[in-house]
Every structure is written in C-alpha cells, then in structure tokens.
Coordinates of C-alpha atoms in Angstrom, one line a residue:
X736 CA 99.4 78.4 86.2
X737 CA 100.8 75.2 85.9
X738 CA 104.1 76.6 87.3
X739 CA 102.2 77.7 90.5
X740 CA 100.3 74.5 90.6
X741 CA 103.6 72.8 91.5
X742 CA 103.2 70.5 87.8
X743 CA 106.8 69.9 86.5
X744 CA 107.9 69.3 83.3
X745 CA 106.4 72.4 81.6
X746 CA 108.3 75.4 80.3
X747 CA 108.9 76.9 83.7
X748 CA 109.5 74.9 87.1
X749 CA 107.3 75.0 89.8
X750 CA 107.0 78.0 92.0
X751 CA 106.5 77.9 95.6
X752 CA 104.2 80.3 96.7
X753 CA 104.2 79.1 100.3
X754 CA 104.8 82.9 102.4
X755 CA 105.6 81.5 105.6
X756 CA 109.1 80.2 105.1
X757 CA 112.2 81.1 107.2
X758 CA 113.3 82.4 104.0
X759 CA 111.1 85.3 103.7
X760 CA 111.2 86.7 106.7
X761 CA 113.4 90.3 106.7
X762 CA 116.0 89.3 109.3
X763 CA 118.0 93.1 109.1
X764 CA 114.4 94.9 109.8
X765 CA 113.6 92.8 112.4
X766 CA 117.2 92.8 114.1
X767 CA 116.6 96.7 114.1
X768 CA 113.5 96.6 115.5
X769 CA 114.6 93.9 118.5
X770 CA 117.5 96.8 118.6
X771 CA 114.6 99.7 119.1
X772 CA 112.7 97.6 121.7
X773 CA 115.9 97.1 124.0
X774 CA 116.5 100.9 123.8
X775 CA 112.8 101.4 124.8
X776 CA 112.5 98.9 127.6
X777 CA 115.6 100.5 129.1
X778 CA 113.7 103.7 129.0
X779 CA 111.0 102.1 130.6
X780 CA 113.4 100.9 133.4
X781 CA 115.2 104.2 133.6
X782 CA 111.3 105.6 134.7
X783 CA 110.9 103.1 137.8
X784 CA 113.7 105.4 138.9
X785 CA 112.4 108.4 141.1
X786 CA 113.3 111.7 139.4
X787 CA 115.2 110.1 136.6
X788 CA 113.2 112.4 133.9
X789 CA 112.1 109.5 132.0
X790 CA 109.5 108.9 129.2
X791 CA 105.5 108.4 130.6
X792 CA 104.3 105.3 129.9
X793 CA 101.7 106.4 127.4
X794 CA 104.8 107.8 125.1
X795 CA 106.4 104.5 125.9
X796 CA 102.7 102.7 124.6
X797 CA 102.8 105.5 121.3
X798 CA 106.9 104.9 120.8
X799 CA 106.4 101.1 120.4
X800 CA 105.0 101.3 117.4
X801 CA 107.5 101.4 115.7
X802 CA 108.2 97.7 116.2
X803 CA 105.3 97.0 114.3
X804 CA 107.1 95.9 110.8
X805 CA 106.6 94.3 108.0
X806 CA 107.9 90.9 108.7
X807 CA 108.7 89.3 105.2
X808 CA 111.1 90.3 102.5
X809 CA 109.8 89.9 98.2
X810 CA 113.4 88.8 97.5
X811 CA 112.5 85.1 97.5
X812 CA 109.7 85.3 95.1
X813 CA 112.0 88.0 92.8
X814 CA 114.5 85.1 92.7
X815 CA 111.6 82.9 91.3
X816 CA 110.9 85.3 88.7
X817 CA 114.1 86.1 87.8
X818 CA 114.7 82.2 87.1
X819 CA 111.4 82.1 85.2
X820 CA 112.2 85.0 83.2
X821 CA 115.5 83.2 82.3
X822 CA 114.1 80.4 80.6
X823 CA 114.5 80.1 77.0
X824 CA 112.4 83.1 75.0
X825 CA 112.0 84.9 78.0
X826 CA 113.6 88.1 79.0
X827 CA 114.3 89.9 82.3
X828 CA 115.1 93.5 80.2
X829 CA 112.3 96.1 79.7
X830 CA 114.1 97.1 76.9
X831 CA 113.9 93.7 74.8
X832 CA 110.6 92.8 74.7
X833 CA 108.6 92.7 71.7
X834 CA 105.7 94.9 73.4
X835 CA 106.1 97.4 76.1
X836 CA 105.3 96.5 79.7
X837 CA 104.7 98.5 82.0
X838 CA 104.9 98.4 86.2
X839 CA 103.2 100.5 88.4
X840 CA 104.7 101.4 92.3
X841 CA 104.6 104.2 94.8
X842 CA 107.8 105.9 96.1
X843 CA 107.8 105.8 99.5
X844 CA 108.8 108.7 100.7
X845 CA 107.8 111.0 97.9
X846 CA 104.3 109.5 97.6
X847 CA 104.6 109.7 94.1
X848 CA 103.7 107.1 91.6
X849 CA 106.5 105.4 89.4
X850 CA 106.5 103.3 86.3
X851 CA 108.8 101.0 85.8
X852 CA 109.2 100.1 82.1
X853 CA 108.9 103.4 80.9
X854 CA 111.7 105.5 79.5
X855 CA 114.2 106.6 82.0
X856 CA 113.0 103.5 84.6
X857 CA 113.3 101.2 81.9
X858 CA 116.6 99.6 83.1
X859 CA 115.2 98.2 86.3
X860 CA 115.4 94.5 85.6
X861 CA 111.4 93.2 85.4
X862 CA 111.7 91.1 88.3
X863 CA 112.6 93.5 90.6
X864 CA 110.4 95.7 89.6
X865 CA 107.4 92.7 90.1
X866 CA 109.4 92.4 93.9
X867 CA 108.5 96.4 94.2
X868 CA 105.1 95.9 93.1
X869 CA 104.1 93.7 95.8
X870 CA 105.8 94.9 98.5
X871 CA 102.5 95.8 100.2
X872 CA 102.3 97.0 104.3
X873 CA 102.2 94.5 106.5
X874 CA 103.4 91.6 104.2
X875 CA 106.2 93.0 102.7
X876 CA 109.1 95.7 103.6
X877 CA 109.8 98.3 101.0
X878 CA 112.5 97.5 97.7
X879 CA 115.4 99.2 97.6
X880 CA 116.2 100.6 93.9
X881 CA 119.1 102.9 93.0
X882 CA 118.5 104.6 96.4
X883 CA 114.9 104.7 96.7
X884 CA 112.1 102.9 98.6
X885 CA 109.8 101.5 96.4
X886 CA 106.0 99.7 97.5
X887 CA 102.8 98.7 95.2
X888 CA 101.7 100.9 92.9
X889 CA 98.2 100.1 94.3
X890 CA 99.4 102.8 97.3
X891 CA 99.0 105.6 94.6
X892 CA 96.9 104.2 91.8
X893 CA 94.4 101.4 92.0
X894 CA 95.0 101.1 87.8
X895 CA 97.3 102.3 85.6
X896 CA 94.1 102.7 83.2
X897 CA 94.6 106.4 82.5
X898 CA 98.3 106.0 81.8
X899 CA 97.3 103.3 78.9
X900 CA 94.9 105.8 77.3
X901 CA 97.6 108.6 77.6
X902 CA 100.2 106.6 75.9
X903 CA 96.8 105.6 73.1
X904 CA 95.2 102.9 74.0
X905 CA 91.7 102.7 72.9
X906 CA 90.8 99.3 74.2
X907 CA 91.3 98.4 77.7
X908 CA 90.9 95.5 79.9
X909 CA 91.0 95.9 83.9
X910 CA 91.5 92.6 86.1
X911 CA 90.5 94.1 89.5
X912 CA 90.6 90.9 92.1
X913 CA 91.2 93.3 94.4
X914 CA 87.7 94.0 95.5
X915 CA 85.6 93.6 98.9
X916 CA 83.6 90.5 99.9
X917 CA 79.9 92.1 100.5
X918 CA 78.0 90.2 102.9
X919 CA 74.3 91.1 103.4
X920 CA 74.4 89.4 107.1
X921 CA 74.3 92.0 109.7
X922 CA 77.4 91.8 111.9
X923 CA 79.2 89.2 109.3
X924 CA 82.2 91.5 109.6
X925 CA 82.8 92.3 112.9
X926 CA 82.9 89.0 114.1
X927 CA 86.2 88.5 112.4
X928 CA 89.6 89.7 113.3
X929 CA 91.7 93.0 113.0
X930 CA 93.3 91.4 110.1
X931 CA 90.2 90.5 107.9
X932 CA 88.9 93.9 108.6
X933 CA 92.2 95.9 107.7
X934 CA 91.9 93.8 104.4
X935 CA 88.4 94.4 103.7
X936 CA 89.0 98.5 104.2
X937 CA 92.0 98.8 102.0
X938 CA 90.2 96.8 99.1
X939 CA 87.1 98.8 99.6
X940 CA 89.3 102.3 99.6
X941 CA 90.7 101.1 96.3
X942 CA 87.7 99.3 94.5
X943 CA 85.7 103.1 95.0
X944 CA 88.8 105.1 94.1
X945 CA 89.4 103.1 91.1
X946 CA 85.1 103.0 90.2
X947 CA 85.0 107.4 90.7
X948 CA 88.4 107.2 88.8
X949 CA 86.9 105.4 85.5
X950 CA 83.6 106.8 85.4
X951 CA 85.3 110.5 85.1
X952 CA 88.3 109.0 82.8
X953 CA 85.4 107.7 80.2
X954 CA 83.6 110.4 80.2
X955 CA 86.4 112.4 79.6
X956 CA 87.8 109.8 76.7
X957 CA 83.9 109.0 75.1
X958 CA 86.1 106.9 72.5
X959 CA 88.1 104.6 74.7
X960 CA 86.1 101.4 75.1
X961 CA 86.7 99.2 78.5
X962 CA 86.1 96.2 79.9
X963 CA 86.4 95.4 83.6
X964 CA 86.3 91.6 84.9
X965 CA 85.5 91.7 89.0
X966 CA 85.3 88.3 90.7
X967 CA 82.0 87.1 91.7
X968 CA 81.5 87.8 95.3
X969 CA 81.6 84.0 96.4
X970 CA 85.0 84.2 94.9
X971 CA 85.7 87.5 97.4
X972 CA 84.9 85.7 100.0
X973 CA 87.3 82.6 99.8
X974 CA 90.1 85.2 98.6
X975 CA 88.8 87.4 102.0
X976 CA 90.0 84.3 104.0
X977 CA 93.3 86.0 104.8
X978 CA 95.7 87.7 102.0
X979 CA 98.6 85.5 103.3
X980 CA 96.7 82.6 102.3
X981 CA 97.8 80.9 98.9
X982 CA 96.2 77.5 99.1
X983 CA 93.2 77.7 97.7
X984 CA 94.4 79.2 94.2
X985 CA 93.6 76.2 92.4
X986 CA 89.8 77.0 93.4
X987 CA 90.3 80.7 92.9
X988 CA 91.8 79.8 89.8
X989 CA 88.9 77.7 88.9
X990 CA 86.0 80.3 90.2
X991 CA 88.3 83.5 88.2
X992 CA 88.2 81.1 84.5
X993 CA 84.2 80.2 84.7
X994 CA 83.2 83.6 86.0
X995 CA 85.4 85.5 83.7
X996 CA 83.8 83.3 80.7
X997 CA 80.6 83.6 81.9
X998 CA 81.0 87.7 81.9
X999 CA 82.7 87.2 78.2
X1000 CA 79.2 85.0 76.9
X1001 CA 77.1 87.8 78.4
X1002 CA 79.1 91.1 76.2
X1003 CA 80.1 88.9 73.6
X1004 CA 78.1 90.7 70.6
X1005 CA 79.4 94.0 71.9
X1006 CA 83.2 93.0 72.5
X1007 CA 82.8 91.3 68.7
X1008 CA 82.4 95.0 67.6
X1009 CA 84.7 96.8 69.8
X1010 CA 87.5 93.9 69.0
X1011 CA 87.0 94.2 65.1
X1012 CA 87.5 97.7 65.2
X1013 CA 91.4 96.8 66.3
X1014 CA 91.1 93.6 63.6
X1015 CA 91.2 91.4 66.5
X1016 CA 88.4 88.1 66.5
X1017 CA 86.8 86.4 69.3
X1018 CA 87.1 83.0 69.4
X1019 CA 85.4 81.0 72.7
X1020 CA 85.2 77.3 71.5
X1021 CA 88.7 76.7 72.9
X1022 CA 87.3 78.7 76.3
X1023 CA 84.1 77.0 76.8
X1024 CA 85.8 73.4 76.0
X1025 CA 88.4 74.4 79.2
X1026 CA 85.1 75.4 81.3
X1027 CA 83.1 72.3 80.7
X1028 CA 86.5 70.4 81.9
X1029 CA 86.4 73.1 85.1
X1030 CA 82.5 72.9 85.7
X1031 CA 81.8 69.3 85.9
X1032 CA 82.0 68.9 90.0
X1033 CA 84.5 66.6 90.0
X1034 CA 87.2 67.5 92.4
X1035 CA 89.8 70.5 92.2
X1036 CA 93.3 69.3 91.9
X1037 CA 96.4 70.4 89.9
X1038 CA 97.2 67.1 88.1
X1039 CA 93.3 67.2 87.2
X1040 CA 93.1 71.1 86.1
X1041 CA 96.7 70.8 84.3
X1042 CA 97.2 67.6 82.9
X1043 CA 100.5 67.2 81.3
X1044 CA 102.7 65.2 78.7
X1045 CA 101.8 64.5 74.9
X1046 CA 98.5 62.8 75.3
X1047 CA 97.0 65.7 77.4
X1048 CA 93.0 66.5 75.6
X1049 CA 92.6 69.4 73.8
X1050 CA 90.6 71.3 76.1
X1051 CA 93.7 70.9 78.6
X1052 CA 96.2 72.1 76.1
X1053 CA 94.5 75.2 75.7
X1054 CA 94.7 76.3 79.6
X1055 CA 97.1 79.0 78.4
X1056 CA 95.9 80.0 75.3
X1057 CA 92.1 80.6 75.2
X1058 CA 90.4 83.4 74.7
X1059 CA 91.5 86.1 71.6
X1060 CA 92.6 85.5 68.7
X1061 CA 94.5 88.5 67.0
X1062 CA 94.4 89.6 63.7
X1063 CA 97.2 90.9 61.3

C-alpha cells in the first residue's frame, strides 16, 4: 500500500497508478482502427456515387463498430510489477515460490478459463500473467501469450473458489470488491451515464453469478468453511464513481481496513474455531490499534496513513502485517 500511496523509501518504489498517461494507450490497435475507418469512409464516399453498388448507410452505422476499441495497453503497469517482483526476496517464477499462486483469465477466443500458475502454465512469468488478468473490455486490449489472447479471468469465473476446494482447500477467504452500489432512490441510476451504467451491470452479472455459484459449491462441499468480505455499500458507491478512477484509493483503502475489521469483530468466535482447526490463531490487537489510527476523522493522506522511517508507532508498523497469526 505504501508503494501505491506514492511513500518512498520502503521495500518497493512507488507505483504510479495514474491510467491516463500517453504511455498506456495501445498505439498499434488504434493505428488499425484509424486504418479501418479510412477504408469505411471511402466506402461511404464510393455510395454518394449513383449506381456504384456501395454499402447502405445503416451497414456503414453497424460496420463502425468495429472502431470501438479498447484504448489502453496493461504493459505499463506489467513493467511495474515486474520491477517489484525483482526486488530482493521476491520472485517473478511460478515455479519458485514457497506457496502456490494461482491466476485466473479467460482465453479469448476459446472462451475457456485458464490458470496461470498451475502445471503446464506455470512458466508464464507472474507479471504477465497479473497484465492478463486485468486486461478487462473497454480499459484494456487483450495479452498476447505464446500465441493466444488472454483477458480477466472475471470473463469466465467471478472466483476461482471452486478450483481452491478441488485442489483441498478447506478454508477459504473471498475478497469480492467487485460488487454493485445499491441505491434505494428511484431513478439514482439512470441519471448517470452509459459508462456508470455498463459498470454497474457487469458487477451485478458477476456478484449474482458468483452468490448462485457458492451457495450450490457449499452445499455440495458441507465441510469447506468460507468467509466472504464485500465492501460496505458507501464504499460501492465512491468505487462506482468511474472504474478508471484511482484517486480516491487512499479512502477506499481506509473504508476496505475498518469495514473488513468491523466484519472480522462481528464472526470472530466462529472464525476462532474454524481457524484452530487448521492450528492457525486470531490475533486483532495489532488490527484494532491500525483502525483506531484510521477511524479518528482526522484527514486521509498517505504520509498520515503510512508513516515511515525508524520512529514510525506501532500501530503504523503493522499496516502490512495485521490480522492472522499462523501456527506451526
């Protein structure tokens, strides 16, 4: 977090998640496409021309959709990755961490879901398999990998959930910020624009596909415990603000701590059980010292939220760390 935050001097150096930047933008696609327009506005001249045999106007209107691209390429934040995943005791190699990871995305053409990490896609490095992840329509254009056109695994799967209990997992934690911001005001959502509304229906389409998913998944597995942490729905609604947006992820980041803490207080004597069971502890003094820091009112800032240097407080120091504790 710090690294987002823009704080140096910590292990990794601050990212820039700033999207609209010369450097993002996919130049080659949008040559192609200026290409594909010339050829279609010559057609359109060619039909001012009696008896030239021309296309109508309405296959003209249909045929220019095709201009409609992605504008932005993920290479830009897969080269900030790569550069964090090169810092000392990182790795960019599936096949040397300590734990498996695993990466979820949708072949594009095959509408199949992939996952990277596991054997036989395990030699994709991880960053560019992160760059495949996010390359979401209309942000980002599709990643290239060994021939194929990858895109977010959210295309196929809202949660790789049912792969984790196929490969044994029996306790499971599912971070779903991508959820719809409900708002009980008639009218509230067709006053915005086309973009707010494409938004809202994609996150709806995958919060219920991913809500009918789990409740037939743990009914099936009556063993597997889970946990899901949603955002509050004030949250949704500053993260519904645009999904180019990045600058208010300090307060996001702020709302997402205290509400996932608050959710934690309120299961805490059944997560005590569930976690024992796989000799793991729960420990929130370290959590709640970070949220009384976070919940005073004072102002959100990234110097404030993530002090730095050797005198930093306690409760700052554990930004990264609170939460579990495991066990042997």
């Amino acid at each position: 977090m710090a690294s987002v935050a823009g704080v140096e001097g910590g292990r990794l150096e601050p990212i820039d998640m700033r999207l609209f930047r010369l450097s993002h933008l996919d130049y080659p696609a949008l040559g192609r496409r200026i290409w594909r327009g010339a050829q279609l506005g010559a057609a359109a001249l060619r039909k001012l021309v009696p008896f030239a045999g021309g296309p109508s106007f309405e296959s003209l209107f249909f045929e220019s959709a095709e201009l409609m691209v992605p504008p932005f390429r993920a290479d830009g934040f897969e080269k900030m990755i790569r550069r964090a995943l090169g810092a000392p005791g990182a790795t960019n190699d599936f096949r040397l961490l300590p734990r498996p990871l695993f990466i979820g995305v949708t072949d594009q053409d095959e509408r199949e879901h992939v996952i990277f990490g596991a054997q036989g896609h395990d030699d994709v490095p991880i960053s560019v398999a992160i760059r495949a992840s996010l390359s979401l329509n209309p942000a980002f254009g599709a990643t290239r990998i060994g021939g194929r056109y990858y895109e977010d695994g959210g295309v196929t799967r809202t949660s790789n959930f049912v792969e984790a209990i196929r490969r044994g997992a029996g306790l499971i934690f599912v971070l779903d910020p991508f959820v719809p911001y409900v708002s009980r005001a008639p009218g509230f959502a067709s006053t915005r624009g086309m973009l707010f509304n494409f938004d809202q229906n994609i996150r709806t389409i995958s919060y219920t596909r991913f809500e009918n998913t789990r409740g037939w998944v743990l009914r099936r597995y009556p063993d597997v415990r889970s946990y899901t942490f949603l955002p509050a729905n004030r949250l949704r609604q500053l993260m519904s603000v645009s999904p180019f947006d990045h600058r208010p992820f300090l307060e996001i980041w702020r709302g997402a701590y205290l509400s996932t803490l608050q959710r934690i207080q309120r299961l805490r004597h059944r997560m005590h059980g569930d976690l024992a069971v796989f000799g793991v502890s729960l420990e929130l003094g370290r959590a709640e010292a970070v949220a009384e820091r976070l919940g005073d009112g004072a102002p959100t800032g990234a110097r404030r939220l993530l002090p730095r240097g050797p005198g930093r407080d306690p409760a700052a120091t554990a930004l990264s760390r609170a939460g579990c504790s495991g066990g042997p």
